Coordinates of C-alpha atoms and ligand atoms in Angstrom, one line a residue:
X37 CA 136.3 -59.0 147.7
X38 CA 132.8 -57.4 146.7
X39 CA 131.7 -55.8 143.3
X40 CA 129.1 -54.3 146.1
X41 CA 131.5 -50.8 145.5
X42 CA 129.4 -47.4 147.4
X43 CA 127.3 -45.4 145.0
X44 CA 129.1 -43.3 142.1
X45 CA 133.0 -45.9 142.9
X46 CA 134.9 -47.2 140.6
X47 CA 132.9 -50.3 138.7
X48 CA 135.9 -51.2 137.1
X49 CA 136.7 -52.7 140.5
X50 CA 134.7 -55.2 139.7
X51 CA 136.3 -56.9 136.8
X52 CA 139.4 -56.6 139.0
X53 CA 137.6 -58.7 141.6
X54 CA 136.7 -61.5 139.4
X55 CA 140.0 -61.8 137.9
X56 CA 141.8 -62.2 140.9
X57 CA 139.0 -65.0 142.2
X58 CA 139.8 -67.4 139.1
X59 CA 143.8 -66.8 139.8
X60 CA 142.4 -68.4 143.7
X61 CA 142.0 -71.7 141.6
X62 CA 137.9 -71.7 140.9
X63 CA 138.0 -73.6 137.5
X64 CA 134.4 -74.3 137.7
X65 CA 132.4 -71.6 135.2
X66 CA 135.7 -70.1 134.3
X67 CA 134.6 -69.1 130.9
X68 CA 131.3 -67.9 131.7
X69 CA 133.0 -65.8 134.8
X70 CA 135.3 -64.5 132.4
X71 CA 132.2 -63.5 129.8
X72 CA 131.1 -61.6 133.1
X73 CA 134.7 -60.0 133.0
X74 CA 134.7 -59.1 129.8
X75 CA 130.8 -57.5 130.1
X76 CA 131.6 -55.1 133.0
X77 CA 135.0 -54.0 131.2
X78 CA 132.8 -53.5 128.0
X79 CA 130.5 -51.8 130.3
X80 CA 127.5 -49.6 129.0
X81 CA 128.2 -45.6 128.3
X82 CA 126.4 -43.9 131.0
X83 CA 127.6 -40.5 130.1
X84 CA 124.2 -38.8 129.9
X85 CA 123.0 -40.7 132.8
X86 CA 125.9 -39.5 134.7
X87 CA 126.0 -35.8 134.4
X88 CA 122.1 -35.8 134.7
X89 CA 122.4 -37.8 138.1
X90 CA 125.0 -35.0 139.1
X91 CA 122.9 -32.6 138.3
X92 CA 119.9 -33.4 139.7
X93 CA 121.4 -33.9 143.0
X94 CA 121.9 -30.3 143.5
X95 CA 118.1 -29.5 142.8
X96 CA 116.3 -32.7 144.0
X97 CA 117.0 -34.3 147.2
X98 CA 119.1 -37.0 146.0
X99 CA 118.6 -36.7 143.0
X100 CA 115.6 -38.7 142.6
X101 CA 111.7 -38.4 143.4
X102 CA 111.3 -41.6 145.2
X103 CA 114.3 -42.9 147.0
X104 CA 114.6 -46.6 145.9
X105 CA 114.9 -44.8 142.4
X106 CA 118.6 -44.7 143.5
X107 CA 120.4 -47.4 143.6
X108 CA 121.8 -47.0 147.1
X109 CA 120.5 -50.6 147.8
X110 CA 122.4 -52.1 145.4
X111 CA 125.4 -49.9 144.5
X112 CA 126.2 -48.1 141.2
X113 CA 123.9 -44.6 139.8
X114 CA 120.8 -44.8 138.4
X115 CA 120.3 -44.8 134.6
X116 CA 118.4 -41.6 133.3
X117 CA 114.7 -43.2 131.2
X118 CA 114.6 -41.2 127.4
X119 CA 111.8 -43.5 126.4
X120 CA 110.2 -47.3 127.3
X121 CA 108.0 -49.5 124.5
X122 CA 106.6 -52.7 125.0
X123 CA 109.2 -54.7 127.0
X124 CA 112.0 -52.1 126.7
X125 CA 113.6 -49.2 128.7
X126 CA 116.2 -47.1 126.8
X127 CA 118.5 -44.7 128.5
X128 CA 119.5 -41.5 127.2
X129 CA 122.7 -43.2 126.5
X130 CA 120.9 -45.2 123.9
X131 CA 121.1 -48.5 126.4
X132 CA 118.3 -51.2 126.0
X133 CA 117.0 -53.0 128.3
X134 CA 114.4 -55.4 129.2
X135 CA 112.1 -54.4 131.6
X136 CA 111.1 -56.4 134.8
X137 CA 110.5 -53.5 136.8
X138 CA 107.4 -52.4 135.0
X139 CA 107.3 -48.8 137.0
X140 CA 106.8 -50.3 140.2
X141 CA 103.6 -52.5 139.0
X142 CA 101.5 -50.2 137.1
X143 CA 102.8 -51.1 133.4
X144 CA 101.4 -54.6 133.2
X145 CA 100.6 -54.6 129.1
X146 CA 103.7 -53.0 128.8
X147 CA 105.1 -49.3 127.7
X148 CA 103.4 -47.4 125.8
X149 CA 100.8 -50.2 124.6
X150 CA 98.9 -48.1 121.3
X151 CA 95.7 -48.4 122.7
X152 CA 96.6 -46.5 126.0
X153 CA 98.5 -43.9 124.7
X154 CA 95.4 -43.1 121.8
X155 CA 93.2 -43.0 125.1
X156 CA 95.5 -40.7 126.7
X157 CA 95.8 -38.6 123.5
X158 CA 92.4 -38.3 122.9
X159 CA 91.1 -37.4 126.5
X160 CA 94.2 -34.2 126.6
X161 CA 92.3 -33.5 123.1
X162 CA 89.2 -32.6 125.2
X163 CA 91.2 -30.7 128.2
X164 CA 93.3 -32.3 130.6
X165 CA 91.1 -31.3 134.2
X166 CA 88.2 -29.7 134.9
X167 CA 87.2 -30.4 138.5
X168 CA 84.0 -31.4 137.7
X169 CA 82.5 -35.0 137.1
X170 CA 83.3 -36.4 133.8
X171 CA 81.8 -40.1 132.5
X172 CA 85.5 -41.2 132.5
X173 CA 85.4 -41.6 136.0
X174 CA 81.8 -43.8 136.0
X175 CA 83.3 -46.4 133.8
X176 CA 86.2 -46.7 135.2
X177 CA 84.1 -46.9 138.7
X178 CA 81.8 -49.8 136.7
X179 CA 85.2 -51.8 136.2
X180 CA 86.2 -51.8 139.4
X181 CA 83.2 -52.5 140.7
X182 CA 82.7 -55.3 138.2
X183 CA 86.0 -57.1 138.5
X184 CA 87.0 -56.8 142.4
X185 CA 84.2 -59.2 144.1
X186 CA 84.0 -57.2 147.3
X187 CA 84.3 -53.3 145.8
X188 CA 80.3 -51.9 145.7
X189 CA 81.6 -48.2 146.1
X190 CA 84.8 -46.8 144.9
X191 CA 86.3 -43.2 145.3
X192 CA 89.9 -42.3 142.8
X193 CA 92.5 -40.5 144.6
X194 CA 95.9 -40.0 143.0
X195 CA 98.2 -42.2 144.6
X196 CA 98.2 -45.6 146.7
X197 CA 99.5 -43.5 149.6
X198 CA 96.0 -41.1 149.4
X199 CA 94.0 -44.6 149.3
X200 CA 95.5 -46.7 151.9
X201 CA 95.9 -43.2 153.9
X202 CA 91.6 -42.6 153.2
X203 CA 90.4 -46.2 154.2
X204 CA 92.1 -45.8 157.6
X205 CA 90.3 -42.8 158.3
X206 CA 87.0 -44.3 156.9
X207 CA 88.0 -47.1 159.1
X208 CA 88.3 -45.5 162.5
X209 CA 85.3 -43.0 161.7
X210 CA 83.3 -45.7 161.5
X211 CA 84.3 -48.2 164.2
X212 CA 85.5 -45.3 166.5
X213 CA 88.7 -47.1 167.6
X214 CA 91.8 -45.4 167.3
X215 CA 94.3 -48.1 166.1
X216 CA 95.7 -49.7 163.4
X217 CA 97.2 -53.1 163.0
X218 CA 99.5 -53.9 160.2
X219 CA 102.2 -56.0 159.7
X220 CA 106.2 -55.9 159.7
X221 CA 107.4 -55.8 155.9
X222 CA 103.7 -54.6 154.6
X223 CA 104.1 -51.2 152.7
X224 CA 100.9 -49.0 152.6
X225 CA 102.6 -45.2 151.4
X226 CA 104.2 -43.1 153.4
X227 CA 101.7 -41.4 155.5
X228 CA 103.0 -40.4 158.8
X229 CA 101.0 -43.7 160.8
X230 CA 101.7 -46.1 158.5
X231 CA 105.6 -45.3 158.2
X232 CA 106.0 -47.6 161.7
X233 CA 108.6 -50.1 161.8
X234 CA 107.9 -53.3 164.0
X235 CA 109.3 -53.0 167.5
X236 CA 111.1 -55.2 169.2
X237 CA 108.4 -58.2 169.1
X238 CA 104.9 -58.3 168.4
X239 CA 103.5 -56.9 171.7
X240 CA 105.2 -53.7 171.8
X241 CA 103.6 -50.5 170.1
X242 CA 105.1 -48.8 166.6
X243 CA 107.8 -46.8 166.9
X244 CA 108.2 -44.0 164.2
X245 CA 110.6 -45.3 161.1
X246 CA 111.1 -41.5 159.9
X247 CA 112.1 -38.2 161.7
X248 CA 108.8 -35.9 161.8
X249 CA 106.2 -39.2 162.3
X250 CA 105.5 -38.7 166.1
X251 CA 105.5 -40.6 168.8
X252 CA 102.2 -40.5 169.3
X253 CA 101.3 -41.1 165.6
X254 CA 103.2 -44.2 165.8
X255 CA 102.1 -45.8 169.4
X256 CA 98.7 -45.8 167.2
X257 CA 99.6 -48.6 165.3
X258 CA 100.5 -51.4 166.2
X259 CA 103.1 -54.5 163.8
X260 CA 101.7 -58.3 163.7
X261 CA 104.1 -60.7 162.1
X262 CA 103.0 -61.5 158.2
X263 CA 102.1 -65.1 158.2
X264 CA 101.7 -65.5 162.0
X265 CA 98.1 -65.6 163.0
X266 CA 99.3 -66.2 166.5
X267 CA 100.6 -62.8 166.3
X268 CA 97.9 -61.4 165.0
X269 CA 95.6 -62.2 168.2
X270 CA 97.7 -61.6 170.9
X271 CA 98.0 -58.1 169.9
X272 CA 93.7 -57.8 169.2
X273 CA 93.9 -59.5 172.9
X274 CA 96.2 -57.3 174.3
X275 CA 94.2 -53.9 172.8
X276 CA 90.6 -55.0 173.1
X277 CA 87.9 -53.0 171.3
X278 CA 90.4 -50.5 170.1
X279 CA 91.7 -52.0 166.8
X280 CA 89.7 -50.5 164.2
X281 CA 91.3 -52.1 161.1
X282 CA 93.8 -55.3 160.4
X283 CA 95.5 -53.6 156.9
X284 CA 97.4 -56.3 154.9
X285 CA 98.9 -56.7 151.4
X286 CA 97.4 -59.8 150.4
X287 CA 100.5 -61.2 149.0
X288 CA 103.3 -59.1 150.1
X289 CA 105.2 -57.0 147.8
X290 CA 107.2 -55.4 149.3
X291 CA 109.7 -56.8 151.4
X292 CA 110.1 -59.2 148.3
X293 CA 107.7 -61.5 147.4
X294 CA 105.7 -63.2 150.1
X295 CA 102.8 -65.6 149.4
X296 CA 100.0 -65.8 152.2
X297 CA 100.3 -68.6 153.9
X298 CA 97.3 -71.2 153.8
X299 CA 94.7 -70.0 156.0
X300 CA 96.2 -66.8 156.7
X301 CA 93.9 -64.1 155.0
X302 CA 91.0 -66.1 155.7
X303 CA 92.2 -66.3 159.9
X304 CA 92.9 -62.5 159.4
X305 CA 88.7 -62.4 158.3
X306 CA 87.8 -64.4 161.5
X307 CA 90.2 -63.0 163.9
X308 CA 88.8 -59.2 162.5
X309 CA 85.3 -60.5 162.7
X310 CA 85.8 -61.6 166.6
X311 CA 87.3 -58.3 167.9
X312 CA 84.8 -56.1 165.4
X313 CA 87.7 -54.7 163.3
X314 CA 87.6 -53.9 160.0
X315 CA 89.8 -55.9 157.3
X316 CA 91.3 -53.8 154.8
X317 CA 93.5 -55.8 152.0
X318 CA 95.9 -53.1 150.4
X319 CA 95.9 -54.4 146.6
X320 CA 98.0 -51.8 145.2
X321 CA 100.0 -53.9 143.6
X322 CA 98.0 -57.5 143.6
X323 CA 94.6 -55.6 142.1
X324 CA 94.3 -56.3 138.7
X325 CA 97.5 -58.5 138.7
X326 CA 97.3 -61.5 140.5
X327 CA 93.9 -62.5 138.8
X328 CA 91.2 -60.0 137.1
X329 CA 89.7 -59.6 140.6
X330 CA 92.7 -59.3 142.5
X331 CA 93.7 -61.5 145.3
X332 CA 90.1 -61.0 147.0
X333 CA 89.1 -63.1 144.4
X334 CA 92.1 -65.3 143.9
X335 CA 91.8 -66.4 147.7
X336 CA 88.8 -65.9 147.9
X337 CA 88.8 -64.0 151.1
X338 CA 86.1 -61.1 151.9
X339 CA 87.5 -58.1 152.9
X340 CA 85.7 -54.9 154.1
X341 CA 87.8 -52.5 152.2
X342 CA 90.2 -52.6 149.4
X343 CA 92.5 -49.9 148.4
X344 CA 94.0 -50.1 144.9
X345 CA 96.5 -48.2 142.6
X346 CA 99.1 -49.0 140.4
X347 CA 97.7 -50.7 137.3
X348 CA 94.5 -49.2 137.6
X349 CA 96.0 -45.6 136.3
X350 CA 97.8 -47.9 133.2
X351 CA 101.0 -45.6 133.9
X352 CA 99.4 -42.1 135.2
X353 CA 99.1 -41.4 138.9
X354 CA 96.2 -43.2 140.2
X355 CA 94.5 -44.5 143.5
X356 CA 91.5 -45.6 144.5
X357 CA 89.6 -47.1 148.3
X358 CA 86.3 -48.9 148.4
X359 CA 84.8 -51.5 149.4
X360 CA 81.1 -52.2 151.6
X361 CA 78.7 -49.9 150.3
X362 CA 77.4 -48.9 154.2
X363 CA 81.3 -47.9 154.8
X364 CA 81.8 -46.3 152.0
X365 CA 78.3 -44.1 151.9
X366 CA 79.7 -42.6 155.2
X367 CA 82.8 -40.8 152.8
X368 CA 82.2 -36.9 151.8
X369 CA 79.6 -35.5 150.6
X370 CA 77.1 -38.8 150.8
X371 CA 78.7 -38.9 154.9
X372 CA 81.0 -37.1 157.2
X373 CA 84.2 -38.6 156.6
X374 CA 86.1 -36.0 155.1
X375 CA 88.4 -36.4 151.8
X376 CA 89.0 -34.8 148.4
X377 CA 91.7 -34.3 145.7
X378 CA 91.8 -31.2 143.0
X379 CA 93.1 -34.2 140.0
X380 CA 91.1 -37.1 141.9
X381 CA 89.1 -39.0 138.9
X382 CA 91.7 -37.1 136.5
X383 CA 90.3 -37.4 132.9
X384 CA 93.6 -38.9 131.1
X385 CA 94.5 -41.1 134.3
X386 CA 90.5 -42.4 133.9
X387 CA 91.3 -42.8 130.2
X388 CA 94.7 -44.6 130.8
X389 CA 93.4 -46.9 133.2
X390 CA 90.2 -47.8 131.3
X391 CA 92.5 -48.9 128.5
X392 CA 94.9 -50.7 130.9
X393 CA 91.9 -52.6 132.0
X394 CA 90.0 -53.1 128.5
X395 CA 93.7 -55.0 127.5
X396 CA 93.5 -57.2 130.6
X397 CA 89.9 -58.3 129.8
X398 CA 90.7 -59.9 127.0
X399 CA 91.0 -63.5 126.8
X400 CA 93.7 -65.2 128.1
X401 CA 95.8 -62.8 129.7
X402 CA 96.4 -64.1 133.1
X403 CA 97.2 -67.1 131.8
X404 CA 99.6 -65.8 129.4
X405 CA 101.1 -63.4 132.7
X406 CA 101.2 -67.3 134.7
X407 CA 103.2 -68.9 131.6
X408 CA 105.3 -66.5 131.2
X409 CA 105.6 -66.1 135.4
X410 CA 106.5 -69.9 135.6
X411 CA 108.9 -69.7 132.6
X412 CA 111.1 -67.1 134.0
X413 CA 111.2 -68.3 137.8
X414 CA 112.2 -72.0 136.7
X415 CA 114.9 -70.8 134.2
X416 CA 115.9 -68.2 137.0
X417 CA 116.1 -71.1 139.9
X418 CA 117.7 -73.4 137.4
X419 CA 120.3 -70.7 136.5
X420 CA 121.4 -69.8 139.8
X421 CA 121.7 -74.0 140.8
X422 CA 123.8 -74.1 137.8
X423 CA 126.0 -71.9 139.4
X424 CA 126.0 -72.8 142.4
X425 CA 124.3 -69.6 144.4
X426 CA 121.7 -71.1 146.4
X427 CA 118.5 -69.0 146.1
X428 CA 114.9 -68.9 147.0
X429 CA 112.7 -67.6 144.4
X430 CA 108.9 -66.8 145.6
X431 CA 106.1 -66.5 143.2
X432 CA 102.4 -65.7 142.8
X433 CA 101.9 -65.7 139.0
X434 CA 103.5 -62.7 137.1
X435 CA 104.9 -61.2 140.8
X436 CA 108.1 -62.7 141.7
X437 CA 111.2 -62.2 144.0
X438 CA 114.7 -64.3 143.7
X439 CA 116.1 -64.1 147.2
X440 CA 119.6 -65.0 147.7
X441 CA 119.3 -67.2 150.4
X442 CA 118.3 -71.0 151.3
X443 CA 114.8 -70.1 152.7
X444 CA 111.8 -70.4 153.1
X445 CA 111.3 -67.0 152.8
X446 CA 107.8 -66.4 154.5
X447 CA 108.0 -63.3 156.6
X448 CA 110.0 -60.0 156.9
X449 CA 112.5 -61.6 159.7
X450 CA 113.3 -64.5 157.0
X451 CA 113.9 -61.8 154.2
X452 CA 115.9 -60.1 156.0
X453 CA 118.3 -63.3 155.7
X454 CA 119.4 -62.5 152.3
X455 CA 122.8 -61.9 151.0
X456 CA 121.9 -58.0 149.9
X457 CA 125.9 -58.2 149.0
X458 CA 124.8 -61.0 146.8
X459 CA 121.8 -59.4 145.0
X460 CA 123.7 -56.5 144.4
X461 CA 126.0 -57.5 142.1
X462 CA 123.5 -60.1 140.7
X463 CA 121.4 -56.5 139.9
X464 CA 124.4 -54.7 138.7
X465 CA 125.5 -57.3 136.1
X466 CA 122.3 -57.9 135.0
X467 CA 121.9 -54.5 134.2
X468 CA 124.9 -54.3 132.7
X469 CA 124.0 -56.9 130.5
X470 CA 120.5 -55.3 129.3
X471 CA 118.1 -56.4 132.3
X472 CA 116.4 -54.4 134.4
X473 CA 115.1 -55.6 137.9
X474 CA 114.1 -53.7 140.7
X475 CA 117.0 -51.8 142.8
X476 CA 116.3 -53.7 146.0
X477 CA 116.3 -57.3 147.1
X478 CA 113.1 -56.6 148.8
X479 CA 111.1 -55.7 146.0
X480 CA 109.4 -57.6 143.2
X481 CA 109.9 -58.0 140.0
X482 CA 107.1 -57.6 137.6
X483 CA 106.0 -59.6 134.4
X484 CA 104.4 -57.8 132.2
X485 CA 101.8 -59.0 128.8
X486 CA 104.2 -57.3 126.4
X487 CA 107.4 -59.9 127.8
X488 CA 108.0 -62.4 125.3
X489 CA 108.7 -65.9 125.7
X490 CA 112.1 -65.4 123.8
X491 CA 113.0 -61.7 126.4
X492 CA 112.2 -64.5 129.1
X493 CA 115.1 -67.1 127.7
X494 CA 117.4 -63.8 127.2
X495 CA 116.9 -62.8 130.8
X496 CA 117.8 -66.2 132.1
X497 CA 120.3 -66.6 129.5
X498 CA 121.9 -63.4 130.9
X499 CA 121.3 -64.7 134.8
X500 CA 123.7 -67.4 134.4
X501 CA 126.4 -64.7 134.1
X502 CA 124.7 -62.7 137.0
X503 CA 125.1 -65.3 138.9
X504 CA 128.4 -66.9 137.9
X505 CA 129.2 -63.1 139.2
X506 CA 127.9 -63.8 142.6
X507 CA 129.5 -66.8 143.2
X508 CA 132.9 -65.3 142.1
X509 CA 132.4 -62.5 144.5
X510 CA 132.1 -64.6 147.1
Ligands
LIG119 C1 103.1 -48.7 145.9 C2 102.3 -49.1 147.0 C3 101.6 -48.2 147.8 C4 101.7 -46.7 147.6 O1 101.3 -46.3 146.4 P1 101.9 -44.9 145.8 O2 101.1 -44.7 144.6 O3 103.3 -45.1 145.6 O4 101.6 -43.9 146.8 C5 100.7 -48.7 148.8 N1 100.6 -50.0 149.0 C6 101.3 -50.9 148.3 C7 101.1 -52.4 148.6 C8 102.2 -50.5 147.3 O5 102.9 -51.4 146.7

């Protein structure tokens, strides 16, 4: 008796499914199970969304340009976005939602903040590209520079998948080792040798987790366990000198949210240090977020080369890699390594991200992000006690993943426990009642400066339903 129905099934199912539960005799939360009831029968219209998601499937494969975008994780089609402000989505069926999802990180002051689109506007004003420098791209270098504690060179790219996929390059030109070590859960883009699942324990080599990444693409990178320095070693032991980077999301993002453990990022500094690795810390998401200078500077941890993304294009596509000054000097045209980009330092990406970044240095803002953080995991945890759906719910300040599960939740293996059944129709009632989280249990959901503290009581007032819903489908 799941509401978790295949993508594009009856929803209606659901109701059904929660009015046959009560007839099994569960008084307990009967009246908020049947407000649940009566919110999926009085389910939004998603009309528009609908015959757009129909369409688009016979032009784009699947009908999406990035395949979480979906919903295949968690049942039900995706709602077509007409227009987002502050902390709202709104459907072109006219359905509002509150927006935890923040596209995927970068949106941290929120949609369409005035002061980022005016910098947009006025960069198009002066031409969109012209493949040339332009001072956009020096101040937004200065920032980065200024704020991440271990950045002294910095080159833009367009996407997180360009930067994490540059570094590793840079990295291996300049130790002249061939492989990589990351770790099971860690997301660094797609690019073909960093799409490697973990084998079968922590000594074996990659295999490829996509048709078209080779063999041989894969057997170059070897999968640590997140939070296990023990890990870690054997596999530097086992593949002496040949390891020329450790790459690591600082706190992990994306197989939910996973804190480092204590000790871990700065073991991961000795442990490079002893087998002359590199350490690269992949702070896509955790640059700019986590604390002004990332999670370098929230831990306090030295790495040799940061990429970054996200936040740092306020909305447009942006990456960026740096790091050392000596590594980075060896990059095209000042060195050897080669790597370019027709839009790379893209005058309106420049413009939105030196807005994005203006906002976030202004007084008070992480702490604000914190407050608000705290507020909504407490009433979140205290929700899903209340109804009885035991929960873990990780947190490093505005980043935060519930997982439906006792815990502790401290690795990709332990994630893994989760009831995915569970979250599903949490995430399907929650959107139905005007909440929008991300489509997977593994992900993170995102706080950003434009959420009040009264959308934060809404949300949790709207997760005792959720998870009324959970326990009834149980
Ligand atoms: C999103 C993400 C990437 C990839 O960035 P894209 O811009 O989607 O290519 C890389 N690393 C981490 C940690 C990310 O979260």
């Amino acid at each position: 008796m799941r509401c978790g129905t295949p993508e594009g099934a009856n929803r209606g199912a659901c109701a059904f499914a929660l009015s046959s539960v009560e007839s099994e005799g569960y008084t307990r939360a009967r009246d908020a199970r049947r407000e649940v009831a009566r919110r999926i029968e009085d389910r939004m219209r998603t009309d528009l969304s609908q015959k757009l998601f129909e369409h688009a499937k016979s032009r784009i494969p699947g009908g999406v340009n990035s395949p979480v975008r979906a919903f295949r994780a968690v049942g039900g089609d995706p709602r077509f976005i007409a227009r987002a402000s502050g902390s709202r989505l709104v459907d072109v069926d006219g359905n509002e939602y509150i927006d935890l999802l923040g596209s995927w990180g970068p949106m941290i002051v929120g949609h369409a903040h005035p002061a980022v689109v005016s910098a947009i506007a006025d960069a198009a004003r002066r031409g969109t590209s012209y493949g040339a420098p332009s001072p956009g791209e020096v101040r937004l270098a200065d920032v980065v520079v200024e704020r991440m504690p271990w950045v002294e060179r910095v080159r833009m790219v367009s996407s997180g998948t360009e930067a994490c996929m540059s570094a590793l390059r840079l990295a291996r030109a300049a130790t002249g080792r061939s492989l990589i070590l990351k770790f099971e859960g860690c997301y660094h883009g797609h690019s073909d040798g960093l799409l490697v699942k973990a084998g079968s324990g922590a000594t074996t080599l990659g295999v490829p987790d996509s048709p078209g990444v080779t063999p041989a693409q894969a057997a170059e990178t070897l999968t640590a366990l997140y939070n296990d320095l023990g890990s870690v070693r054997a596999l530097l032991d086992a593949h002496r000198g040949q390891v020329a980077a450790i790459i690591v999301e600082p706190v992990a993002g994306n197989m939910g949210l996973i804190p480092p453990a204590a000790g871990f990022l700065r073991g991961l500094r000795e442990l490079a240090d002893a087998a002359g690795s590199l350490l690269i810390f992949d702070e896509v998401i955790t640059g700019f977020r986590v604390s002004a200078g990332g999670a370098q500077a929230l831990y306090g941890v030295r790495p040799d080369l940061t990429t970054m993304g996200k936040i740092l294009g306020g909305g447009l596509p942006v990456g960026a890699y740096g790091g050392r000054a000596d590594l980075m000097e060896r990059v095209s045209p000042a060195g050897p390594v080669y790597q370019a980009g027709t839009l790379s330092g893209n005058p309106l990406a420049m413009a939105a991200g030196l807005a994005t970044l203006t906002l976030l240095a202004e007084p008070g803002v992480y702490e604000l992000l914190e407050a608000r953080g705290a507020r909504l995991a407490s009433g979140l945890a205290e929700a899903a006690s209340a109804a009885g759906v035991e929960v873990t719910v990780n947190r490093v300040g505005s980043l935060m993943t519930v997982f439906f599960q006792p815990g502790p939740v401290t690795d990709y293996a332990s994630a893994l426990r989760s009831d995915t059944q569970g979250f599903g129709v949490f995430f399907r009632t929650m959107l139905e009642g005007g909440v929008y989280l991300p489509p997977s249990q593994f992900e993170a959901a995102m706080v950003s400066t434009a959420l009040t503290e009264a959308d934060v009581d809404r949300v949790v007032e709207i997760a005792r339903s959720a998870f009324d819903a959970v326990r009834a489908s149980r």
